[in-house]
Short mmCIF file of C-alpha atoms and ligand atoms in Angstrom, two decimals:
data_model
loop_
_atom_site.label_atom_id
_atom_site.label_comp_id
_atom_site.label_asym_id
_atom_site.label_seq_id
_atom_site.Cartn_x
_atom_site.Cartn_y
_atom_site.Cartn_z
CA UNK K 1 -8.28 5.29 -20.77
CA UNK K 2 -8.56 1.79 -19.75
CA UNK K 3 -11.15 -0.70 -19.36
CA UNK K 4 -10.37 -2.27 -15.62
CA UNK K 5 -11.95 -4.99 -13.94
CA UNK K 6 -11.77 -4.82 -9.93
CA UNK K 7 -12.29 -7.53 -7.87
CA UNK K 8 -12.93 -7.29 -4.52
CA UNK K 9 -14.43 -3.37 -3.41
CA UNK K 10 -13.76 -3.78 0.45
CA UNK K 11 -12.15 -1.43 2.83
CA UNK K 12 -9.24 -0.44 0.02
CA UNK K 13 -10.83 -2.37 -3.13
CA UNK K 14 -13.68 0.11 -2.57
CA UNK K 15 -12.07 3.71 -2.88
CA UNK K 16 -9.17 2.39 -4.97
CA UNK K 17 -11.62 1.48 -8.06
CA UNK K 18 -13.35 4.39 -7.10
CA UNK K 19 -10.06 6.79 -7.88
CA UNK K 20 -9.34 4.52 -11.09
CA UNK K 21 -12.97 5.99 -12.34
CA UNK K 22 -12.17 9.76 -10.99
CA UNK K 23 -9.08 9.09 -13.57
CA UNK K 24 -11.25 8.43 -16.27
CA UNK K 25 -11.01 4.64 -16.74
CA UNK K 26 -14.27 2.44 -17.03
CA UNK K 27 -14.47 0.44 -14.01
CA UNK K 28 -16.91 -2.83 -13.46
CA UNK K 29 -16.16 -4.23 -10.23
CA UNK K 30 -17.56 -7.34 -8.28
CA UNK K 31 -17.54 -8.36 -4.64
CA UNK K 32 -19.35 -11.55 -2.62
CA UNK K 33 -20.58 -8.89 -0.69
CA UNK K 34 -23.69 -6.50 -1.25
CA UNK K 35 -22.68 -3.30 1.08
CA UNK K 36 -19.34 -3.11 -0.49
CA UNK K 37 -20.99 -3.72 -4.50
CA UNK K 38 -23.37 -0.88 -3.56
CA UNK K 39 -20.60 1.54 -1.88
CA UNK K 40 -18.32 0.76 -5.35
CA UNK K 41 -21.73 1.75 -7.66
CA UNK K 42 -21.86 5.25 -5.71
CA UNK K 43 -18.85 5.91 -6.43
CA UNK K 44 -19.33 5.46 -10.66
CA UNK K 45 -18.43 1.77 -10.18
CA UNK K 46 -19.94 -0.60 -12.73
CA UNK K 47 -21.64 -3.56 -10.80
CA UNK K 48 -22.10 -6.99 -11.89
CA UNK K 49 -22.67 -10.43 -9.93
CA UNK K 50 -20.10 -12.75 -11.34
CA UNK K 51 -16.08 -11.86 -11.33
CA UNK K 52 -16.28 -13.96 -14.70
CA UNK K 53 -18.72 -10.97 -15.72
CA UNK K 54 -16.23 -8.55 -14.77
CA UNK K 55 -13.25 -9.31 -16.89
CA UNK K 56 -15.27 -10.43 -20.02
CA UNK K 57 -14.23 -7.26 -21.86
CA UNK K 58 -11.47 -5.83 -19.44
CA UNK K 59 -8.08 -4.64 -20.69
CA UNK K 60 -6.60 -4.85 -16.95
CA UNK K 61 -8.25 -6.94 -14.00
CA UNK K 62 -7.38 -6.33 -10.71
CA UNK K 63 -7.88 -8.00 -7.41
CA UNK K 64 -8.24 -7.15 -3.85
CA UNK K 65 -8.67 -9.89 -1.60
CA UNK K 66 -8.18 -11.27 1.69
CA UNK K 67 -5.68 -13.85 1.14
CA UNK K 68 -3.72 -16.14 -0.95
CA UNK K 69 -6.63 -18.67 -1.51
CA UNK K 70 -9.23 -16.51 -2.35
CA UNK K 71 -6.50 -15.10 -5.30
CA UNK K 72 -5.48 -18.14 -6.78
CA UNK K 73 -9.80 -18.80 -6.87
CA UNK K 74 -10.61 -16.07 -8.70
CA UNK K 75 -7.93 -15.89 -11.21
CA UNK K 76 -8.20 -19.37 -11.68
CA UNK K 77 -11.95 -18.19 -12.27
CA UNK K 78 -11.60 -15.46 -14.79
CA UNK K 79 -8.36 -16.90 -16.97
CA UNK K 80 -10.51 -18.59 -19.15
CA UNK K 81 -12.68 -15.77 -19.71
CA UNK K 82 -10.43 -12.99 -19.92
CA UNK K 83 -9.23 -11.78 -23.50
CA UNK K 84 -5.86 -11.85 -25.10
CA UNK K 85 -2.90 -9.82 -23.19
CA UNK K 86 -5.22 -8.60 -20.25
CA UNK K 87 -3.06 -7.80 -17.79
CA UNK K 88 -3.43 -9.28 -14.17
CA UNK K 89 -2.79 -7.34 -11.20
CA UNK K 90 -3.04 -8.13 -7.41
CA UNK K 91 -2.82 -5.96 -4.73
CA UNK K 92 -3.55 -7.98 -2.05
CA UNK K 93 -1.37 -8.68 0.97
CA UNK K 94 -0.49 -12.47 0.51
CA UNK K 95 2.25 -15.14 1.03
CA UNK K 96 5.11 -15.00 -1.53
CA UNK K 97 4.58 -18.75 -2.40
CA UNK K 98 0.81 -17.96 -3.43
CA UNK K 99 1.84 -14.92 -5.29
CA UNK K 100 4.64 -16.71 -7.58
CA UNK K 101 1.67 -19.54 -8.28
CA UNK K 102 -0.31 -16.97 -9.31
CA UNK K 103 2.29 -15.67 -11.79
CA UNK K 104 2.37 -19.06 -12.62
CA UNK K 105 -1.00 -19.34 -13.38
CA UNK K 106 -0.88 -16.39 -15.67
CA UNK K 107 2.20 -17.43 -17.82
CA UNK K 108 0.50 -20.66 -18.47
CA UNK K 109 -2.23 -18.30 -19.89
CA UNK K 110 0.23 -16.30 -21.60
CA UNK K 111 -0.67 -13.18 -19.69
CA UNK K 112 1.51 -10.47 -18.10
CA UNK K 113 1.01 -10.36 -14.57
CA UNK K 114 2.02 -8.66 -11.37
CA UNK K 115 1.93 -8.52 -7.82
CA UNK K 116 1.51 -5.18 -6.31
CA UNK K 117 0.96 -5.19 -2.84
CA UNK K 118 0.48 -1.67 -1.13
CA UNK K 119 1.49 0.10 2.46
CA UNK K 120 -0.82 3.54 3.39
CA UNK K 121 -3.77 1.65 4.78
CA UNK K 122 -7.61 3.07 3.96
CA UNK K 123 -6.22 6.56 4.09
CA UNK K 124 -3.86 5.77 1.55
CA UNK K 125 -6.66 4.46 -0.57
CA UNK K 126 -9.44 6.88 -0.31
CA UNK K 127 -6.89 9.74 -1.00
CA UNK K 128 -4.71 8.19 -4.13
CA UNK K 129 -1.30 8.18 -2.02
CA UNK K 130 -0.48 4.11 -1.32
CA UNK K 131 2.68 2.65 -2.37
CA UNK K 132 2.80 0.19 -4.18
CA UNK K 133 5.64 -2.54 -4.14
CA UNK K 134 5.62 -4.84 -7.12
CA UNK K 135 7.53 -7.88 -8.64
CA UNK K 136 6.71 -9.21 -12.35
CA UNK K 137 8.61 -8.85 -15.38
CA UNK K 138 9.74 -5.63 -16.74
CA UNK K 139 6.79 -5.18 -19.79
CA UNK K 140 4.24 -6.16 -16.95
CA UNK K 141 5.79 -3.93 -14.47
CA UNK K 142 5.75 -1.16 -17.53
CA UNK K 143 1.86 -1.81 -18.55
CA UNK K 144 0.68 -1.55 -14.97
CA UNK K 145 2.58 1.29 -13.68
CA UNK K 146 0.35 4.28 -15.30
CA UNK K 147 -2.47 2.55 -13.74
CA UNK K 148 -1.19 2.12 -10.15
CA UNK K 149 -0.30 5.58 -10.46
CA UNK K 150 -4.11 6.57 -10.64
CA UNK K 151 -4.28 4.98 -7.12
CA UNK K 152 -0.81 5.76 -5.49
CA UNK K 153 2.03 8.47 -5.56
CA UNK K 154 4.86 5.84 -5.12
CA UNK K 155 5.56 2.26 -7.47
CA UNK K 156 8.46 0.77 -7.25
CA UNK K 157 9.36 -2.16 -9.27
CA UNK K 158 11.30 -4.63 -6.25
CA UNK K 159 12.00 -7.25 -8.74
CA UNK K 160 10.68 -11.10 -10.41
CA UNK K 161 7.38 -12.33 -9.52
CA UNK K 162 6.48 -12.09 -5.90
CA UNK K 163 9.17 -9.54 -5.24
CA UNK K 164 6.49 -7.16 -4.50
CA UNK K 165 5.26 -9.50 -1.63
CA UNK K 166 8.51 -9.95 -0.37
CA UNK K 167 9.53 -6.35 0.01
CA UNK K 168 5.65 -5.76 2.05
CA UNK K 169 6.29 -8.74 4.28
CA UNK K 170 10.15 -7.85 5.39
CA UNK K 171 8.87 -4.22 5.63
CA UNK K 172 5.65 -5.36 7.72
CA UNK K 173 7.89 -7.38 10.00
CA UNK K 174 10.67 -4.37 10.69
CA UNK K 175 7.25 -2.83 11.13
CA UNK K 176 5.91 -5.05 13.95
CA UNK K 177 9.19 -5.58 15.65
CA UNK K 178 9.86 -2.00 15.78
CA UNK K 179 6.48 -0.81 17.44
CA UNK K 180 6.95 -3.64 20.14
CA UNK K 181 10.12 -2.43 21.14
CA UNK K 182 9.29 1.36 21.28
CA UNK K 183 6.53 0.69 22.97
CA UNK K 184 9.14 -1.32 25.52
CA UNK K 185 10.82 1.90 25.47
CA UNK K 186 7.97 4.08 26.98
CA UNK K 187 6.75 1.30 29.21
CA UNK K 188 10.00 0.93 30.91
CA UNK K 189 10.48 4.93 30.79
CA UNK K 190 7.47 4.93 32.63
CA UNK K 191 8.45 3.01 35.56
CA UNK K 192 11.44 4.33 35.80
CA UNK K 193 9.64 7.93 36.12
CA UNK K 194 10.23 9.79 32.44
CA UNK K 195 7.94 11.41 31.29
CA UNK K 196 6.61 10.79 27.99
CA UNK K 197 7.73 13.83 26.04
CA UNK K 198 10.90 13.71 27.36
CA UNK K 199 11.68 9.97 26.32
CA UNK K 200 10.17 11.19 22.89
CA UNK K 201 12.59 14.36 23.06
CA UNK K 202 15.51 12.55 23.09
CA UNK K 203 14.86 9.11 21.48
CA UNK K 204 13.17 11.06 18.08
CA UNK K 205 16.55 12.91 17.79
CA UNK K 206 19.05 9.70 19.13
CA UNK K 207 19.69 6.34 17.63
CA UNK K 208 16.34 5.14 18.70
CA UNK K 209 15.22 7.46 16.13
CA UNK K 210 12.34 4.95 13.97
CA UNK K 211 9.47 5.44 12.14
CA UNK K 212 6.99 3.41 15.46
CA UNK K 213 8.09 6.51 17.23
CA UNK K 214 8.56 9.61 15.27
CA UNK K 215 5.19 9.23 13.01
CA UNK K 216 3.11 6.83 15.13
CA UNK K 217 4.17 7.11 18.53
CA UNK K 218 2.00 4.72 20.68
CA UNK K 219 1.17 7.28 23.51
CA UNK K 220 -0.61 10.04 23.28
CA UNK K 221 0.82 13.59 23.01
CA UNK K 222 4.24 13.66 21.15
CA UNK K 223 2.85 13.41 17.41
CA UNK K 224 -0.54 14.87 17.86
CA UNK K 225 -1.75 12.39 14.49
CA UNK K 226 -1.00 9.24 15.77
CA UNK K 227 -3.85 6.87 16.78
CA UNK K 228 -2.91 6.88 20.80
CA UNK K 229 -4.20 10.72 20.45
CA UNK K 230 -7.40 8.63 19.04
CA UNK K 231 -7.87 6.25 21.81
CA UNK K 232 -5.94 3.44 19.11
CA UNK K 233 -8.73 3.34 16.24
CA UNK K 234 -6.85 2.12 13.56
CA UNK K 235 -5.03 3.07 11.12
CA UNK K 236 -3.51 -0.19 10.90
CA UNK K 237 -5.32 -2.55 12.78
CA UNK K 238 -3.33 -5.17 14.57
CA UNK K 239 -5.20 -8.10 13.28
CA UNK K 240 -3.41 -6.78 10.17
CA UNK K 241 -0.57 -6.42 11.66
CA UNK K 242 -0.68 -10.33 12.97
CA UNK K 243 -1.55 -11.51 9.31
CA UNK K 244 1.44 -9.57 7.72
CA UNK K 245 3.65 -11.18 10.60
CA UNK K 246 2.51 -14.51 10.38
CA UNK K 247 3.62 -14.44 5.87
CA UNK K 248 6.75 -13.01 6.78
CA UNK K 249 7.17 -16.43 9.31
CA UNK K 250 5.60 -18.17 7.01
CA UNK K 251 7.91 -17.13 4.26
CA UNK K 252 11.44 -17.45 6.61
CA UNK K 253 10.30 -21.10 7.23
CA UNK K 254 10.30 -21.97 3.86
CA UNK K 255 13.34 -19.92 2.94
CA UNK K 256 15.58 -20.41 5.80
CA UNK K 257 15.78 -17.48 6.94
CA UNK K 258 16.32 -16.41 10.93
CA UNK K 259 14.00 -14.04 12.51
CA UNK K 260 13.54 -15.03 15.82
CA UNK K 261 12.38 -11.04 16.68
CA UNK K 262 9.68 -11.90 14.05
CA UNK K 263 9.03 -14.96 15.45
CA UNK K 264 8.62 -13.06 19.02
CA UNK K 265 6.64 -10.41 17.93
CA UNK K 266 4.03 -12.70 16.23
CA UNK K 267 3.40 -14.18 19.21
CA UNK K 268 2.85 -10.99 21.07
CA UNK K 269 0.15 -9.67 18.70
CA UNK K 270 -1.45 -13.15 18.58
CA UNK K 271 -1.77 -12.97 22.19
CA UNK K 272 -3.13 -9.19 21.94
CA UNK K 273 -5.34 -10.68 19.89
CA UNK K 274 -6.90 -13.09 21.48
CA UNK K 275 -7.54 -10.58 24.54
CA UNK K 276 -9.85 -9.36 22.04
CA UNK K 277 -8.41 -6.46 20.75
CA UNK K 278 -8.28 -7.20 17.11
CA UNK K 279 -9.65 -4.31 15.60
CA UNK K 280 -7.29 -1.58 17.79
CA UNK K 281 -4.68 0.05 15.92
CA UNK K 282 -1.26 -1.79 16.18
CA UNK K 283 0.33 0.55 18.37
CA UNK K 284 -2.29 -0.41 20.81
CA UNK K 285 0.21 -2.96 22.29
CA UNK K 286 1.42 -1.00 24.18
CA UNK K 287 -1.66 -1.60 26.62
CA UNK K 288 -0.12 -5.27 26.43
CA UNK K 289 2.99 -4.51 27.69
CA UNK K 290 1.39 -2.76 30.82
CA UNK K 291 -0.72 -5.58 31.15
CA UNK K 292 2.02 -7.94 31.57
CA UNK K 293 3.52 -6.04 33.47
CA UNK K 294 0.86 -5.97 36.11
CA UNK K 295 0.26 -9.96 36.46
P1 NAD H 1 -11.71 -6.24 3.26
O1 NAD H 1 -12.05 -7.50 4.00
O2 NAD H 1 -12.36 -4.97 3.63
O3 NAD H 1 -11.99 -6.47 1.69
C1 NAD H 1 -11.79 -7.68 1.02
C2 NAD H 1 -13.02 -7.86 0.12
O4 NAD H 1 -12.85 -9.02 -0.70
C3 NAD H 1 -14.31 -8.06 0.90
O5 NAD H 1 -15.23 -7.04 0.56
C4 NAD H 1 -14.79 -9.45 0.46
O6 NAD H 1 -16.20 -9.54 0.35
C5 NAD H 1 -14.13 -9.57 -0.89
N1 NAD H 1 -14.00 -10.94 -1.36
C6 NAD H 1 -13.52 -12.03 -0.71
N2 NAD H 1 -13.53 -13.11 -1.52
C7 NAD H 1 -14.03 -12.68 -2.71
C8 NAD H 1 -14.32 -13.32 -3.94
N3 NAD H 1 -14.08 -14.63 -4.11
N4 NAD H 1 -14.84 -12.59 -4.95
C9 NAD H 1 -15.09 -11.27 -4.78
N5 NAD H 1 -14.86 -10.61 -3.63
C10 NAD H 1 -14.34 -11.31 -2.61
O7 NAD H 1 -10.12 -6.14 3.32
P2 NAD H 1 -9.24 -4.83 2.96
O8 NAD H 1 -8.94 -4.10 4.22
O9 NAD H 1 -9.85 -4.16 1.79
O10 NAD H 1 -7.88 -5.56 2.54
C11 NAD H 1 -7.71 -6.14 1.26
C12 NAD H 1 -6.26 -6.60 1.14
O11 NAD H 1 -5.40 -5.46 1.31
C13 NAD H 1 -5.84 -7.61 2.20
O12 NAD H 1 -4.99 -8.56 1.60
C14 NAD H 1 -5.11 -6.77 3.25
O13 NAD H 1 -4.15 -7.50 3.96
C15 NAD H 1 -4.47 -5.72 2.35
N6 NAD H 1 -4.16 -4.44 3.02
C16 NAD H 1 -5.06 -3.86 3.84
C17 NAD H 1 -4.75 -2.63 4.45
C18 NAD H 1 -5.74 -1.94 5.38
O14 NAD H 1 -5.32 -1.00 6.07
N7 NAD H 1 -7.00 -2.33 5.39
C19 NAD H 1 -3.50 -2.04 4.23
C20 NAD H 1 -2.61 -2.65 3.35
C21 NAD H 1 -2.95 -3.86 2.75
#
């Protein structure tokens, strides 16, 4: 068993470091704030008040943050501190160009690294079954796998550093694009008179057929789990949602990629957004689309 360090116990930092101690690793975590450090010491969660403290012995250090800036801070932070070989692992949802400087940083260090990114949401993390998507050499990818596994019941290795960023943000943005346009589907159905489960009926088994619609359907009734049955708690919030659209933009800028759809649908959940509604579940747009449709 391993000796981790785990940086940042929020909303999925918190019950992933608390599975890695249910799998028998020692885990001493650290977050900026005190609610989250005290949730993460509940849960067998080794607490101190530095991350430079954290990593001082650890075999494996992983992070959990916000964004690309508060990443590159704390591993610039704890490189100097942390032993010989330590592997570093992020699972944050960041840009690509952050991630590879991060890898960067870390090869300067002579450390394997990796950047695992994951897709199940809270759910996912409380209950061990995120995947994870991961870029970083093949060793790295090797070294970290067993431990992602304590977290997750699917790792795939997408490729070179940052791969794992790339594959969330692409995914994200079919994601976003895909919700906005079933939801189009049902809005328009309902003006034209269909009924809900009927449009559901035939689109679920059609070539409308998509994930938006057959898991998460944004109006309530057809898939009795999905957050419109919920009044749209989240699941995946669509502030989320906007951050993971806003890398993928981000990241086709400074490729050169074409995604006007992306583009689009960025600006639709900024604009939800703004009207406040932040914290509802993505799917929630589809109270946008009415909107609109009123004014
Ligand atoms: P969160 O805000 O709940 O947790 C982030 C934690 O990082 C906070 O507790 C914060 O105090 C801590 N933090 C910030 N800067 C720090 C620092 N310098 N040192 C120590 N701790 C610091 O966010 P979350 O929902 O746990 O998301 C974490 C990451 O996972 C994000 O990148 C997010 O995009 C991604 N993600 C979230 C979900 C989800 O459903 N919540 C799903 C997939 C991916």
């Amino acid at each position: 068993m391993a000796n981790i360090a785990f940086i940042g116990l929020g909303n999925m930092g918190g019950p992933m470091a608390a599975n890695l101690v249910k799998a028998g690793h020692k885990v001493t975590g650290f977050d900026l704030v005190e609610a989250s450090r005290e949730a993460a010491k509940a849960k067998g969660v080794s607490i101190v008040h530095h991350a430079a403290d954290a990593v001082k012995t650890a075999e494996i250090v992983i992070t959990m943050l916000p964004a690309g800036k508060h990443v590159l801070s704390v591993w610039k932070e704890v490189m100097p501190v942390v032993g010989k070989n330590t592997l570093m692992i992020d699972c944050s949802t960041i840009d690509v160009e952050s991630a590879r400087h991060a890898h960067g940083q870390a090869a300067l260090a002579k450390l394997p690294s990796v950047d695992a990114p994951v897709s199940g949401g809270t759910g996912g993390a409380t209950n061990a079954t995120l995947t994870f998507m991961c870029g970083g050499e093949e060793a790295a990818f090797a070294a970290a796998k067993p431990i992602l596994e304590a977290m997750g019941k699917k790792i795939v290795h997408c490729g070179g550093a940052g791969a794992g960023q790339a594959a969330k943000i692409c995914n994200n943005m079919i994601l976003g694009i895909s919700m906005i346009a079933v939801c189009e589907g049902f809005t328009l159905g309902e003006k034209l008179g269909l009924s809900h489960q009927a449009l559901f009926d035939v689109a679920s088994t059609s070539s409308g057929q998509c994930w938006s619609l057959t898991t998460y359907c944004p109006v309530p009734g057809p898939v009795p789990t999905s957050p419109a049955n919920n009044e749209y708690k989240p699941g995946f919030a669509a502030a989320l949602m906007l951050k993971d659209l806003r890398l993928a933009q981000e990241a086709a800028k400074s490729s050169g990629a074409t995604t006007p759809l992306g583009g689009h649908a960025e600006s639709i959940y900024e604009a939800f957004e703004k009207e406040g509604h932040g914290g509802t579940d993505f799917s929630g747009i589809i109270h946008y689309l009415r909107m609109m449709a009123k004014t």
